[in-house]
Amino acid sequence: MKLTTSAIKNLITLLLIFLSGFNTMAQEETESFLDDFRGTASVTNNGFSLVPSFSLGDPALLFDLKFTKEKLSFEPDMRFALEGKPWSFVFWLRYKAIENERFSLRLGAHPALNFRTVNIVRNGQPEELLETRRYLAYEVAPTFKVSDNVGLGAYYLYGHGFDEGVKNTHFMVLNSYFNNLHISEELYLNISPQAYYLLTDDLKGFYLVGFVSLIKKDFPFSVSAILNKAIDTEIVPEDDFTWNISLIYSFGGAHRRTTKRKI
């Protein structure tokens, strides 16, 4: 599926208008229907996808929203290049199958749209079209809570592509987290070191990645960084080390200032 430049601009305008009302509408709905609503808006020097080895390579604007009702949540994840072109839209539906004091199990599925710019010539004039690739994926995410601020877990995602490009993706992660590492009474760090295996059709790779967030108590802005290192990979891009830094604004929710990582 391909979109013209004018259609892209109209889509972005409508999306921004829609997002501008999300916070107020969802907070009102929380009182009558939803158990919780929260979200983040981020700007980064290098947009990363859910799989950290894939990056936009350019500055990006990211929106993550979460609407929760009992054990179910709907979590739109929308990513744009900084000039406004859409990069990917992911629409998660997640279910907390198990949640107790020490162990939790999350199941999820999503349809997704990935976009790329295609240059064509029409009536002798160059023109840019936005090509859309469709995906469907599901996830399994068990987590064991060692203490209030320390946990270990695993993550598995399978994605299937319906259009030209990668057809089958397997993404397997061993992860951990260390939260509320206090620098001072007001500042603290959340750190999540992870190792993952990625299989895209017949190509595979092993990676290490670290997520670090610097958070100020009772303040809506935070700073985070992702550091991704390829150990042994056949998958392009061939950069063996990628990184980014992001400024994040958190809103909504009873704990909106806790920067989260979905994996």
CSV table of C-alpha atoms in Angstrom, one decimal:
chain,number,residue,atom,x,y,z
A,1,MET,CA,0.0,0.0,0.0
A,2,LYS,CA,1.4,3.4,-0.9
A,3,LEU,CA,0.5,6.9,0.2
A,4,THR,CA,1.2,10.3,-1.4
A,5,THR,CA,3.0,13.1,0.4
A,6,SER,CA,-0.3,15.1,0.8
A,7,ALA,CA,-2.0,12.1,2.3
A,8,ILE,CA,0.9,11.7,4.8
A,9,LYS,CA,0.5,15.3,5.9
A,10,ASN,CA,-3.2,14.9,6.3
A,11,LEU,CA,-2.7,11.7,8.3
A,12,ILE,CA,-0.1,13.4,10.6
A,13,THR,CA,-2.4,16.4,11.2
A,14,LEU,CA,-5.4,14.2,12.1
A,15,LEU,CA,-3.2,12.1,14.4
A,16,LEU,CA,-1.8,15.1,16.2
A,17,ILE,CA,-5.3,16.5,16.7
A,18,PHE,CA,-6.4,13.1,18.0
A,19,LEU,CA,-3.5,12.7,20.4
A,20,SER,CA,-4.0,16.3,21.8
A,21,GLY,CA,-7.3,15.1,23.2
A,22,PHE,CA,-6.1,11.7,24.5
A,23,ASN,CA,-5.0,12.9,27.9
A,24,THR,CA,-8.2,14.7,28.8
A,25,MET,CA,-10.6,12.2,27.3
A,26,ALA,CA,-8.8,9.2,28.7
A,27,GLN,CA,-8.6,10.6,32.2
A,28,GLU,CA,-12.3,11.3,32.1
A,29,GLU,CA,-13.0,7.7,30.9
A,30,THR,CA,-10.8,6.4,33.7
A,31,GLU,CA,-13.3,7.6,36.2
A,32,SER,CA,-16.2,5.9,34.4
A,33,PHE,CA,-14.8,3.0,32.5
A,34,LEU,CA,-11.0,2.5,32.4
A,35,ASP,CA,-9.0,1.5,35.4
A,36,ASP,CA,-6.0,3.5,34.2
A,37,PHE,CA,-4.6,5.6,31.4
A,38,ARG,CA,-1.0,6.7,30.9
A,39,GLY,CA,1.4,7.5,28.2
A,40,THR,CA,4.7,9.0,27.1
A,41,ALA,CA,5.8,11.3,24.3
A,42,SER,CA,9.5,11.1,23.5
A,43,VAL,CA,12.0,12.8,21.2
A,44,THR,CA,15.3,10.9,20.4
A,45,ASN,CA,18.4,11.4,18.3
A,46,ASN,CA,18.0,7.9,16.9
A,47,GLY,CA,14.7,6.0,16.8
A,48,PHE,CA,14.9,2.4,17.9
A,49,SER,CA,12.3,-0.3,17.1
A,50,LEU,CA,11.0,-2.9,19.5
A,51,VAL,CA,13.9,-5.0,18.4
A,52,PRO,CA,16.9,-2.8,19.4
A,53,SER,CA,19.1,-3.9,16.5
A,54,PHE,CA,16.8,-2.1,14.1
A,55,SER,CA,16.9,1.7,14.2
A,56,LEU,CA,15.7,4.5,12.1
A,57,GLY,CA,19.2,6.1,12.0
A,58,ASP,CA,17.6,9.5,12.4
A,59,PRO,CA,15.9,11.6,15.1
A,60,ALA,CA,12.4,10.4,15.9
A,61,LEU,CA,9.3,11.3,17.8
A,62,LEU,CA,7.6,8.4,19.7
A,63,PHE,CA,4.1,8.1,21.3
A,64,ASP,CA,3.3,5.3,23.7
A,65,LEU,CA,-0.2,5.1,25.2
A,66,LYS,CA,-1.8,2.5,27.6
A,67,PHE,CA,-5.5,2.1,28.3
A,68,THR,CA,-6.1,-0.5,31.0
A,69,LYS,CA,-9.3,-2.3,32.1
A,70,GLU,CA,-8.8,-5.0,34.7
A,71,LYS,CA,-6.3,-7.5,33.2
A,72,LEU,CA,-6.6,-6.2,29.6
A,73,SER,CA,-4.7,-3.3,28.1
A,74,PHE,CA,-4.7,-1.6,24.7
A,75,GLU,CA,-1.3,0.0,24.0
A,76,PRO,CA,-0.8,2.0,20.7
A,77,ASP,CA,2.8,2.6,19.9
A,78,MET,CA,3.4,5.2,17.2
A,79,ARG,CA,6.8,6.3,15.8
A,80,PHE,CA,7.6,9.1,13.4
A,81,ALA,CA,10.7,10.6,11.9
A,82,LEU,CA,11.3,14.1,13.3
A,83,GLU,CA,10.2,15.7,10.0
A,84,GLY,CA,6.8,14.1,10.5
A,85,LYS,CA,6.9,11.0,8.3
A,86,PRO,CA,5.4,7.9,10.0
A,87,TRP,CA,7.9,5.1,10.7
A,88,SER,CA,5.8,2.5,12.4
A,89,PHE,CA,2.4,2.0,14.1
A,90,VAL,CA,2.0,-0.9,16.5
A,91,PHE,CA,-1.4,-1.6,18.2
A,92,TRP,CA,-0.8,-3.9,21.2
A,93,LEU,CA,-3.6,-5.9,23.0
A,94,ARG,CA,-2.1,-7.3,26.2
A,95,TYR,CA,-3.4,-9.6,28.9
A,96,LYS,CA,-2.0,-10.2,32.4
A,97,ALA,CA,-2.6,-14.0,32.6
A,98,ILE,CA,-0.8,-14.4,35.9
A,99,GLU,CA,0.1,-11.7,38.4
A,100,ASN,CA,1.1,-12.5,42.0
A,101,GLU,CA,3.7,-11.3,44.5
A,102,ARG,CA,6.7,-12.9,42.8
A,103,PHE,CA,5.7,-14.1,39.3
A,104,SER,CA,3.8,-12.5,36.4
A,105,LEU,CA,3.0,-13.7,32.9
A,106,ARG,CA,1.9,-11.3,30.2
A,107,LEU,CA,0.5,-12.4,26.8
A,108,GLY,CA,0.0,-10.0,23.9
A,109,ALA,CA,-0.6,-9.7,20.2
A,110,HIS,CA,-0.6,-6.8,17.7
A,111,PRO,CA,-1.1,-5.8,14.1
A,112,ALA,CA,1.6,-3.4,12.9
A,113,LEU,CA,2.3,-1.1,10.0
A,114,ASN,CA,5.9,-0.2,9.0
A,115,PHE,CA,6.5,2.6,6.5
A,116,ARG,CA,9.3,3.4,4.1
A,117,THR,CA,9.7,6.1,1.5
A,118,VAL,CA,9.8,5.1,-2.2
A,119,ASN,CA,10.9,7.4,-5.0
A,120,ILE,CA,9.0,7.1,-8.3
A,121,VAL,CA,8.6,9.1,-11.5
A,122,ARG,CA,5.1,10.1,-12.4
A,123,ASN,CA,4.3,12.0,-15.6
A,124,GLY,CA,8.0,12.8,-15.9
A,125,GLN,CA,8.2,14.3,-12.4
A,126,PRO,CA,9.9,12.7,-9.3
A,127,GLU,CA,7.5,11.9,-6.5
A,128,GLU,CA,7.7,10.4,-3.0
A,129,LEU,CA,5.3,7.7,-2.0
A,130,LEU,CA,5.0,6.0,1.4
A,131,GLU,CA,5.0,2.2,1.2
A,132,THR,CA,3.3,0.3,4.0
A,133,ARG,CA,4.2,-3.2,5.1
A,134,ARG,CA,1.8,-5.1,7.3
A,135,TYR,CA,2.8,-7.4,10.2
A,136,LEU,CA,1.1,-9.5,12.8
A,137,ALA,CA,2.9,-10.6,16.0
A,138,TYR,CA,2.3,-12.2,19.4
A,139,GLU,CA,4.4,-12.2,22.6
A,140,VAL,CA,4.9,-14.1,25.8
A,141,ALA,CA,6.6,-12.3,28.7
A,142,PRO,CA,7.2,-14.1,32.1
A,143,THR,CA,8.8,-12.1,34.9
A,144,PHE,CA,10.1,-13.2,38.3
A,145,LYS,CA,10.3,-10.5,41.0
A,146,VAL,CA,13.4,-11.0,43.2
A,147,SER,CA,12.7,-8.0,45.3
A,148,ASP,CA,10.7,-4.7,45.1
A,149,ASN,CA,13.3,-3.2,42.7
A,150,VAL,CA,15.0,-6.2,41.2
A,151,GLY,CA,13.6,-8.7,38.7
A,152,LEU,CA,14.5,-11.3,36.1
A,153,GLY,CA,12.5,-12.4,33.1
A,154,ALA,CA,12.3,-13.7,29.5
A,155,TYR,CA,10.5,-12.4,26.4
A,156,TYR,CA,9.5,-14.1,23.2
A,157,LEU,CA,8.0,-12.4,20.1
A,158,TYR,CA,7.0,-14.0,16.8
A,159,GLY,CA,6.2,-11.7,13.9
A,160,HIS,CA,4.9,-12.5,10.5
A,161,GLY,CA,5.1,-10.1,7.5
A,162,PHE,CA,2.4,-10.1,4.8
A,163,ASP,CA,4.2,-8.0,2.2
A,164,GLU,CA,7.6,-7.8,0.5
A,165,GLY,CA,10.5,-8.2,3.0
A,166,VAL,CA,11.1,-10.3,6.1
A,167,LYS,CA,8.3,-12.9,6.5
A,168,ASN,CA,9.1,-14.5,9.8
A,169,THR,CA,10.8,-13.0,12.9
A,170,HIS,CA,11.7,-14.7,16.1
A,171,PHE,CA,12.9,-12.4,19.0
A,172,MET,CA,14.0,-14.1,22.2
A,173,VAL,CA,15.2,-12.1,25.2
A,174,LEU,CA,16.7,-12.8,28.7
A,175,ASN,CA,16.2,-9.6,30.7
A,176,SER,CA,16.7,-8.1,34.2
A,177,TYR,CA,15.9,-4.8,35.8
A,178,PHE,CA,17.3,-2.8,38.7
A,179,ASN,CA,14.9,0.1,39.6
A,180,ASN,CA,15.1,3.0,42.0
A,181,LEU,CA,18.9,3.2,42.3
A,182,HIS,CA,19.1,6.4,44.1
A,183,ILE,CA,21.6,9.0,43.2
A,184,SER,CA,20.1,11.5,45.7
A,185,GLU,CA,16.8,12.0,47.4
A,186,GLU,CA,15.3,13.4,44.2
A,187,LEU,CA,17.2,11.5,41.4
A,188,TYR,CA,17.3,7.8,40.7
A,189,LEU,CA,18.2,5.4,37.9
A,190,ASN,CA,16.4,2.4,36.4
A,191,ILE,CA,18.7,0.0,34.6
A,192,SER,CA,17.8,-3.0,32.5
A,193,PRO,CA,20.6,-5.2,31.0
A,194,GLN,CA,19.4,-7.7,28.5
A,195,ALA,CA,20.7,-10.4,26.0
A,196,TYR,CA,18.8,-11.4,23.0
A,197,TYR,CA,18.7,-13.8,20.0
A,198,LEU,CA,17.1,-12.6,16.7
A,199,LEU,CA,16.2,-14.8,13.8
A,200,THR,CA,14.8,-13.1,10.6
A,201,ASP,CA,13.9,-15.8,8.0
A,202,ASP,CA,17.3,-17.6,7.7
A,203,LEU,CA,19.5,-14.9,9.2
A,204,LYS,CA,20.4,-14.8,12.9
A,205,GLY,CA,22.2,-12.7,15.4
A,206,PHE,CA,23.2,-12.5,19.1
A,207,TYR,CA,23.2,-9.1,20.9
A,208,LEU,CA,23.6,-7.4,24.3
A,209,VAL,CA,21.5,-4.3,25.1
A,210,GLY,CA,21.2,-2.0,28.1
A,211,PHE,CA,18.4,0.4,28.9
A,212,VAL,CA,19.2,3.3,31.4
A,213,SER,CA,16.7,5.9,32.6
A,214,LEU,CA,17.5,8.9,34.8
A,215,ILE,CA,14.3,10.0,36.6
A,216,LYS,CA,13.5,12.9,39.0
A,217,LYS,CA,10.9,12.3,41.7
A,218,ASP,CA,7.6,13.9,41.0
A,219,PHE,CA,8.7,15.4,37.7
A,220,PRO,CA,7.1,14.5,34.4
A,221,PHE,CA,10.3,14.6,32.3
A,222,SER,CA,13.1,12.0,32.3
A,223,VAL,CA,16.1,11.0,30.2
A,224,SER,CA,16.8,7.5,28.9
A,225,ALA,CA,19.4,5.8,26.8
A,226,ILE,CA,19.7,2.6,24.8
A,227,LEU,CA,23.1,0.9,24.2
A,228,ASN,CA,22.9,-2.0,21.7
A,229,LYS,CA,26.0,-4.2,20.9
A,230,ALA,CA,26.0,-7.0,18.3
A,231,ILE,CA,28.1,-10.0,19.4
A,232,ASP,CA,27.7,-12.2,16.4
A,233,THR,CA,25.2,-11.4,13.6
A,234,GLU,CA,24.3,-12.1,10.0
A,235,ILE,CA,21.6,-9.5,10.0
A,236,VAL,CA,21.9,-6.0,8.3
A,237,PRO,CA,22.4,-3.3,9.3
A,238,GLU,CA,26.0,-4.3,10.0
A,239,ASP,CA,26.7,-1.6,12.7
A,240,ASP,CA,27.9,-3.6,15.6
A,241,PHE,CA,27.1,-0.8,18.1
A,242,THR,CA,24.1,1.5,18.1
A,243,TRP,CA,22.9,3.9,20.8
A,244,ASN,CA,20.4,6.7,21.4
A,245,ILE,CA,19.3,9.1,24.1
A,246,SER,CA,15.8,10.3,24.6
A,247,LEU,CA,13.9,13.0,26.4
A,248,ILE,CA,10.6,11.6,27.7
A,249,TYR,CA,7.4,13.3,28.9
A,250,SER,CA,5.1,11.0,31.0
A,251,PHE,CA,1.5,11.8,31.6
A,252,GLY,CA,-1.6,10.2,33.1
A,253,GLY,CA,-1.8,7.3,35.5
A,254,ALA,CA,-1.3,7.1,39.2
A,255,HIS,CA,2.5,6.5,38.6
A,256,ARG,CA,3.0,8.5,35.5
A,257,ARG,CA,6.6,9.5,36.4
A,258,THR,CA,7.9,5.9,36.4
A,259,THR,CA,9.6,5.4,33.1
A,260,LYS,CA,8.9,2.0,31.8
A,261,ARG,CA,10.4,-0.5,29.3
A,262,LYS,CA,7.8,-2.8,27.7
A,263,ILE,CA,10.0,-5.9,27.2
